[in-house]
Structure formats: structure tokens, C-alpha cells
Coordinates of N, CA and C in Angstrom, one line a residue:
M123 N 1.7 -22.5 0.1 CA 0.9 -23.1 1.1 C -0.5 -23.3 0.5
I124 N -1.1 -24.4 0.8 CA -2.5 -24.7 0.4 C -3.4 -24.6 1.6
L125 N -4.4 -23.7 1.5 CA -5.4 -23.7 2.6 C -6.6 -24.5 2.2
R126 N -7.1 -25.4 3.1 CA -8.3 -26.2 2.8 C -9.4 -25.7 3.8
F127 N -10.5 -25.4 3.3 CA -11.6 -24.9 4.1 C -12.6 -26.0 4.4
R128 N -13.4 -25.7 5.4 CA -14.4 -26.7 5.8 C -15.4 -27.1 4.7
D129 N -15.7 -26.2 3.8 CA -16.6 -26.5 2.7 C -15.9 -27.2 1.5
G130 N -14.7 -27.6 1.7 CA -13.9 -28.4 0.7 C -13.2 -27.5 -0.3
K131 N -13.4 -26.2 -0.3 CA -12.6 -25.4 -1.2 C -11.2 -25.3 -0.8
T132 N -10.3 -25.0 -1.7 CA -8.9 -24.8 -1.4 C -8.4 -23.5 -2.0
L133 N -7.3 -23.0 -1.5 CA -6.7 -21.8 -1.9 C -5.2 -21.9 -1.8
A134 N -4.5 -21.7 -2.9 CA -3.0 -21.7 -2.9 C -2.6 -20.3 -2.5
V135 N -1.8 -20.1 -1.5 CA -1.3 -18.8 -1.1 C 0.2 -18.8 -1.3
L136 N 0.7 -17.9 -2.1 CA 2.1 -17.7 -2.4 C 2.5 -16.4 -1.8
A137 N 3.4 -16.5 -0.8 CA 3.9 -15.2 -0.1 C 5.3 -15.0 -0.6
L138 N 5.6 -13.8 -0.9 CA 7.0 -13.5 -1.5 C 7.6 -12.2 -0.9
H139 N 8.9 -12.1 -1.1 CA 9.6 -10.9 -0.7 C 11.0 -10.9 -1.4
P140 N 11.0 -10.5 -2.7 CA 12.2 -10.4 -3.4 C 13.1 -9.3 -2.8
V141 N 14.4 -9.3 -3.1 CA 15.3 -8.2 -2.7 C 14.9 -6.9 -3.2
P142 N 15.2 -5.8 -2.5 CA 14.9 -4.5 -3.1 C 15.8 -4.1 -4.2
P143 N 15.3 -3.3 -5.2 CA 16.1 -3.0 -6.4 C 17.1 -1.9 -6.1
I144 N 18.1 -2.3 -5.3 CA 19.2 -1.3 -5.0 C 20.3 -1.7 -5.9
G145 N 20.5 -1.0 -6.9 CA 21.6 -1.3 -7.8 C 21.2 -2.3 -8.9
K146 N 22.1 -2.4 -9.9 CA 21.8 -3.3 -11.1 C 21.6 -4.7 -10.7
N147 N 22.5 -5.3 -9.9 CA 22.4 -6.7 -9.5 C 21.2 -7.1 -8.7
Y148 N 20.8 -6.2 -7.7 CA 19.6 -6.5 -7.0 C 18.4 -6.3 -7.8
T149 N 18.4 -5.4 -8.7 CA 17.2 -5.2 -9.6 C 17.0 -6.4 -10.5
Q150 N 18.1 -6.9 -11.0 CA 18.0 -8.1 -11.9 C 17.6 -9.3 -11.0
S151 N 18.1 -9.4 -9.8 CA 17.7 -10.5 -8.9 C 16.2 -10.5 -8.6
R152 N 15.7 -9.3 -8.3 CA 14.3 -9.1 -8.1 C 13.4 -9.5 -9.3
D153 N 13.9 -9.1 -10.5 CA 13.1 -9.4 -11.7 C 13.2 -10.9 -12.0
N154 N 14.3 -11.5 -11.8 CA 14.5 -13.0 -11.9 C 13.5 -13.7 -11.0
Y155 N 13.5 -13.2 -9.7 CA 12.6 -13.8 -8.7 C 11.1 -13.8 -9.2
L156 N 10.7 -12.7 -9.8 CA 9.3 -12.6 -10.3 C 9.1 -13.5 -11.5
A157 N 10.2 -13.6 -12.4 CA 10.1 -14.5 -13.5 C 10.0 -16.0 -13.0
N158 N 10.7 -16.3 -12.0 CA 10.7 -17.7 -11.5 C 9.3 -18.0 -10.9
L159 N 8.7 -17.0 -10.2 CA 7.4 -17.1 -9.7 C 6.4 -17.4 -10.8
S160 N 6.5 -16.7 -11.9 CA 5.7 -17.0 -13.1 C 5.8 -18.4 -13.5
R161 N 7.0 -19.0 -13.6 CA 7.1 -20.4 -14.0 C 6.5 -21.3 -13.0
H162 N 6.5 -21.0 -11.7 CA 5.9 -21.8 -10.7 C 4.3 -21.7 -10.8
L163 N 3.8 -20.6 -11.2 CA 2.4 -20.5 -11.4 C 1.8 -21.2 -12.6
H164 N 2.6 -21.5 -13.6 CA 2.1 -22.3 -14.7 C 1.6 -23.6 -14.3
G165 N 0.4 -24.0 -14.7 CA -0.2 -25.2 -14.3 C -0.9 -25.2 -13.0
Q166 N -0.9 -24.1 -12.3 CA -1.6 -24.0 -11.0 C -3.1 -24.2 -11.2
K167 N -3.6 -25.3 -10.6 CA -5.0 -25.6 -10.8 C -6.0 -25.0 -9.8
K168 N -5.4 -24.7 -8.6 CA -6.3 -24.2 -7.5 C -6.4 -22.7 -7.6
P169 N -7.5 -22.1 -7.1 CA -7.5 -20.7 -6.9 C -6.3 -20.2 -6.2
C170 N -5.7 -19.1 -6.5 CA -4.5 -18.7 -5.8 C -4.5 -17.2 -5.6
T171 N -3.7 -16.8 -4.6 CA -3.4 -15.5 -4.3 C -1.9 -15.3 -4.1
V172 N -1.3 -14.3 -4.6 CA 0.1 -14.0 -4.5 C 0.2 -12.7 -3.7
I173 N 0.8 -12.8 -2.5 CA 0.9 -11.6 -1.6 C 2.3 -11.4 -1.1
G174 N 2.6 -10.1 -0.8 CA 3.8 -9.8 -0.2 C 4.4 -8.5 -0.6
D175 N 5.6 -8.3 -0.1 CA 6.4 -7.1 -0.5 C 7.1 -7.4 -1.8
F176 N 6.5 -6.9 -2.9 CA 7.1 -7.2 -4.2 C 8.3 -6.4 -4.5
N177 N 8.6 -5.4 -3.7 CA 9.6 -4.4 -4.0 C 9.5 -3.9 -5.4
A178 N 8.3 -3.8 -5.9 CA 7.9 -3.3 -7.2 C 6.5 -2.9 -7.2
T179 N 6.2 -1.9 -8.0 CA 4.8 -1.5 -8.1 C 4.0 -2.3 -9.1
L180 N 2.7 -2.1 -9.0 CA 1.8 -2.8 -9.9 C 2.1 -2.6 -11.4
W181 N 2.7 -1.5 -11.7 CA 2.9 -1.1 -13.1 C 4.3 -1.5 -13.6
H182 N 5.1 -2.2 -12.7 CA 6.5 -2.6 -13.1 C 6.3 -3.8 -14.1
P183 N 7.0 -3.8 -15.2 CA 6.8 -4.8 -16.3 C 6.8 -6.3 -15.8
P184 N 7.7 -6.8 -14.9 CA 7.5 -8.1 -14.5 C 6.2 -8.4 -13.7
V185 N 5.7 -7.4 -13.0 CA 4.5 -7.6 -12.3 C 3.3 -7.6 -13.3
R186 N 3.4 -6.8 -14.3 CA 2.4 -6.7 -15.3 C 2.3 -8.1 -16.0
R187 N 3.5 -8.7 -16.3 CA 3.5 -10.0 -16.9 C 2.9 -11.1 -16.1
L188 N 3.1 -11.0 -14.8 CA 2.4 -12.0 -13.9 C 0.9 -11.8 -14.0
L189 N 0.4 -10.6 -14.0 CA -1.0 -10.4 -14.2 C -1.6 -10.9 -15.5
N190 N -0.9 -10.6 -16.6 CA -1.3 -11.0 -17.9 C -1.2 -12.5 -18.2
Q191 N -0.1 -13.1 -17.8 CA 0.2 -14.5 -18.2 C -0.7 -15.4 -17.4
H192 N -1.1 -15.0 -16.2 CA -1.8 -16.0 -15.3 C -3.2 -15.5 -15.0
Q193 N -3.7 -14.6 -15.7 CA -5.1 -14.1 -15.5 C -5.3 -13.7 -14.0
L194 N -4.3 -13.1 -13.5 CA -4.4 -12.6 -12.1 C -4.9 -11.1 -12.2
M195 N -5.4 -10.6 -11.1 CA -5.8 -9.2 -11.0 C -5.4 -8.7 -9.7
Y196 N -5.2 -7.4 -9.6 CA -4.9 -6.7 -8.4 C -6.1 -6.8 -7.5
A197 N -5.9 -7.1 -6.2 CA -7.0 -7.4 -5.3 C -7.9 -6.2 -5.1
L198 N -7.4 -5.0 -5.4 CA -8.2 -3.8 -5.1 C -8.5 -3.1 -6.4
P199 N -9.1 -3.8 -7.4 CA -9.2 -3.2 -8.7 C -10.2 -2.0 -8.8
D200 N -11.1 -1.9 -7.8 CA -12.1 -0.8 -7.9 C -11.6 0.4 -7.0
S201 N -10.4 0.3 -6.5 CA -9.9 1.4 -5.7 C -9.6 2.6 -6.6
S202 N -10.0 3.7 -6.2 CA -9.6 4.9 -7.0 C -8.2 5.3 -6.8
M203 N -7.6 4.8 -5.7 CA -6.2 5.1 -5.4 C -5.5 3.8 -5.1
F204 N -4.2 3.8 -5.4 CA -3.3 2.6 -4.9 C -2.8 3.0 -3.6
P205 N -3.2 2.2 -2.5 CA -2.8 2.5 -1.2 C -1.2 2.4 -1.0
S206 N -0.7 3.5 -0.5 CA 0.8 3.5 -0.3 C 1.1 2.7 1.0
T207 N 2.0 1.8 0.9 CA 2.4 0.9 2.1 C 3.8 1.1 2.5
W208 N 4.6 1.8 1.7 CA 6.0 2.0 2.0 C 6.5 3.3 1.5
P209 N 7.3 4.0 2.3 CA 7.6 3.8 3.7 C 6.5 4.2 4.6
S210 N 6.4 3.5 5.7 CA 5.3 3.7 6.6 C 5.3 5.1 7.3
A211 N 6.5 5.7 7.4 CA 6.7 7.0 8.0 C 6.1 8.1 7.2
L212 N 5.7 7.8 5.9 CA 5.2 8.9 5.0 C 3.8 8.5 4.5
P213 N 2.8 8.3 5.3 CA 1.5 7.8 4.8 C 1.0 8.8 3.8
G214 N 0.5 8.3 2.7 CA 0.0 9.1 1.6 C 1.1 9.6 0.7
M215 N 2.3 9.5 1.0 CA 3.4 10.0 0.2 C 4.3 8.8 -0.3
G216 N 4.0 7.6 0.1 CA 4.8 6.5 -0.3 C 4.3 5.8 -1.6
I217 N 4.7 4.6 -1.8 CA 4.4 3.9 -3.0 C 3.8 2.5 -2.6
P218 N 2.9 2.0 -3.5 CA 2.3 0.7 -3.2 C 3.2 -0.5 -3.7
I219 N 4.0 -1.0 -2.8 CA 4.9 -2.1 -3.2 C 4.4 -3.4 -2.5
D220 N 3.5 -3.3 -1.5 CA 3.0 -4.5 -0.9 C 1.7 -4.8 -1.6
L221 N 1.7 -5.9 -2.3 CA 0.6 -6.2 -3.3 C -0.1 -7.5 -2.9
C222 N -1.3 -7.6 -3.4 CA -2.1 -8.8 -3.3 C -2.7 -9.1 -4.7
L223 N -2.2 -10.1 -5.4 CA -2.7 -10.5 -6.7 C -3.6 -11.7 -6.5
V224 N -4.7 -11.8 -7.2 CA -5.7 -12.9 -7.0 C -6.1 -13.4 -8.3
D225 N -6.6 -14.6 -8.4 CA -7.2 -15.1 -9.6 C -8.7 -14.7 -9.6
R226 N -9.3 -14.9 -10.7 CA -10.7 -14.4 -10.9 C -11.8 -15.1 -10.1
S227 N -11.4 -16.1 -9.4 CA -12.4 -16.8 -8.5 C -12.4 -16.2 -7.1
I228 N -11.7 -15.2 -6.9 CA -11.6 -14.5 -5.6 C -12.3 -13.1 -5.7
R229 N -13.1 -12.8 -4.8 CA -13.8 -11.5 -4.8 C -13.5 -10.8 -3.5
L230 N -13.0 -9.6 -3.6 CA -12.7 -8.7 -2.5 C -14.0 -8.2 -1.8
L231 N -14.0 -8.4 -0.5 CA -15.2 -7.9 0.3 C -14.9 -6.6 1.0
D232 N -13.6 -6.4 1.5 CA -13.3 -5.2 2.2 C -11.8 -5.1 2.2
H233 N -11.3 -3.9 2.4 CA -9.8 -3.7 2.5 C -9.5 -2.4 3.2
Q234 N -8.3 -2.3 3.7 CA -7.8 -1.1 4.3 C -6.3 -1.2 4.4
V235 N -5.6 -0.1 4.5 CA -4.2 -0.1 4.8 C -4.2 0.1 6.4
G236 N -3.5 -0.9 7.0 CA -3.5 -0.8 8.5 C -2.5 0.2 9.0
P237 N -2.5 0.4 10.3 CA -1.7 1.4 11.0 C -0.2 0.9 11.0
R238 N 0.6 1.8 11.3 CA 2.0 1.5 11.5 C 2.2 0.4 12.6
V239 N 3.0 -0.6 12.4 CA 3.1 -1.7 13.4 C 4.5 -2.0 13.7
G240 N 5.4 -1.0 13.6 CA 6.8 -1.2 13.9 C 7.6 -1.6 12.8
S241 N 7.1 -1.6 11.6 CA 7.8 -1.9 10.4 C 7.9 -0.7 9.5
D242 N 8.8 -0.8 8.5 CA 8.9 0.3 7.6 C 7.8 0.2 6.5
H243 N 6.9 -0.8 6.6 CA 5.8 -1.0 5.7 C 4.5 -0.9 6.6
R244 N 3.4 -0.5 5.9 CA 2.1 -0.6 6.6 C 1.4 -1.8 6.0
P245 N 0.7 -2.5 6.8 CA 0.0 -3.8 6.3 C -1.2 -3.5 5.5
L246 N -1.4 -4.4 4.5 CA -2.7 -4.4 3.8 C -3.6 -5.4 4.6
E247 N -4.8 -4.9 4.9 CA -5.8 -5.8 5.5 C -6.9 -6.1 4.5
L248 N -7.0 -7.3 4.1 CA -7.9 -7.7 3.1 C -8.9 -8.8 3.6
Q249 N -10.1 -8.6 3.1 CA -11.1 -9.7 3.4 C -11.7 -10.0 2.0
Y250 N -11.6 -11.3 1.7 CA -12.2 -11.7 0.4 C -12.8 -13.1 0.5
T251 N -13.5 -13.5 -0.5 CA -14.2 -14.8 -0.5 C -13.9 -15.5 -1.8
L252 N -14.0 -16.8 -1.8 CA -13.8 -17.6 -3.0 C -15.2 -17.8 -3.6
E253 N -15.3 -17.5 -4.9 CA -16.6 -17.7 -5.6 C -16.9 -19.1 -5.9

């Protein structure tokens, strides 16, 4: 999706949700999904953000490749902790698999992990600006 703002700036928003890594086939499918996303990002000219339930942590090799190959960064780089978003029933005990990756033209203004909202995930609430 391309967002166009009143000031003429644009932002490409890619939302994703690969299958969970339950077993060898699903794990391979998730990793292939992330590799295909990488191919889609090649040649992206607009500022972009990639958000969603990655079903993988920030330190998973396919996610690391996305960061490195496309000069993306984790939207919360100055956080001293990675906020756990799943499972929502175990706040503080879960893992951060709901991620927001941004290019370097995006600056985070504020963030928090939202309350439980009837999902097994807790939402990331982010406020950022285009430089």
C-alpha cells in the first residue's frame, strides 16, 4: 500500500503475516515468504515500513537479511528491551515476533505495547515521522 500525505510525501507500507514455524514445512514456508519479501523490496524507491506478525524474532537469519540487504532498521532501536507481543496472556514472558522495520528516512517519535485486545498478540503502537 502506498500512503500519500498532504505535504506530497509518500510511504510504502508492507504488511505481512507468514505462517508460524510449526514443523519443517511451515518453517521453510515462512522463510521462503521472507525471502520473497526481500525480492519485492529490491528497487523500492519510496520510504517504506514493513510491519506485521513475522512469526520470527528480530535475530532470526531471514529477518536479519532483510535488515542488512535493504538498509532497514528495527523501529525501536533505542529500546533497552524488545517488547514481547506474543503470547498476550504472558506479558513480559513472551517473545517479540510482531515487528516494525523501517528505512532510515523514518524516525520513531513514540511507542508502546498496547493492551490485550482479544488476540493472542498484543499490538505495537508506534508514532513516527518521515524525515
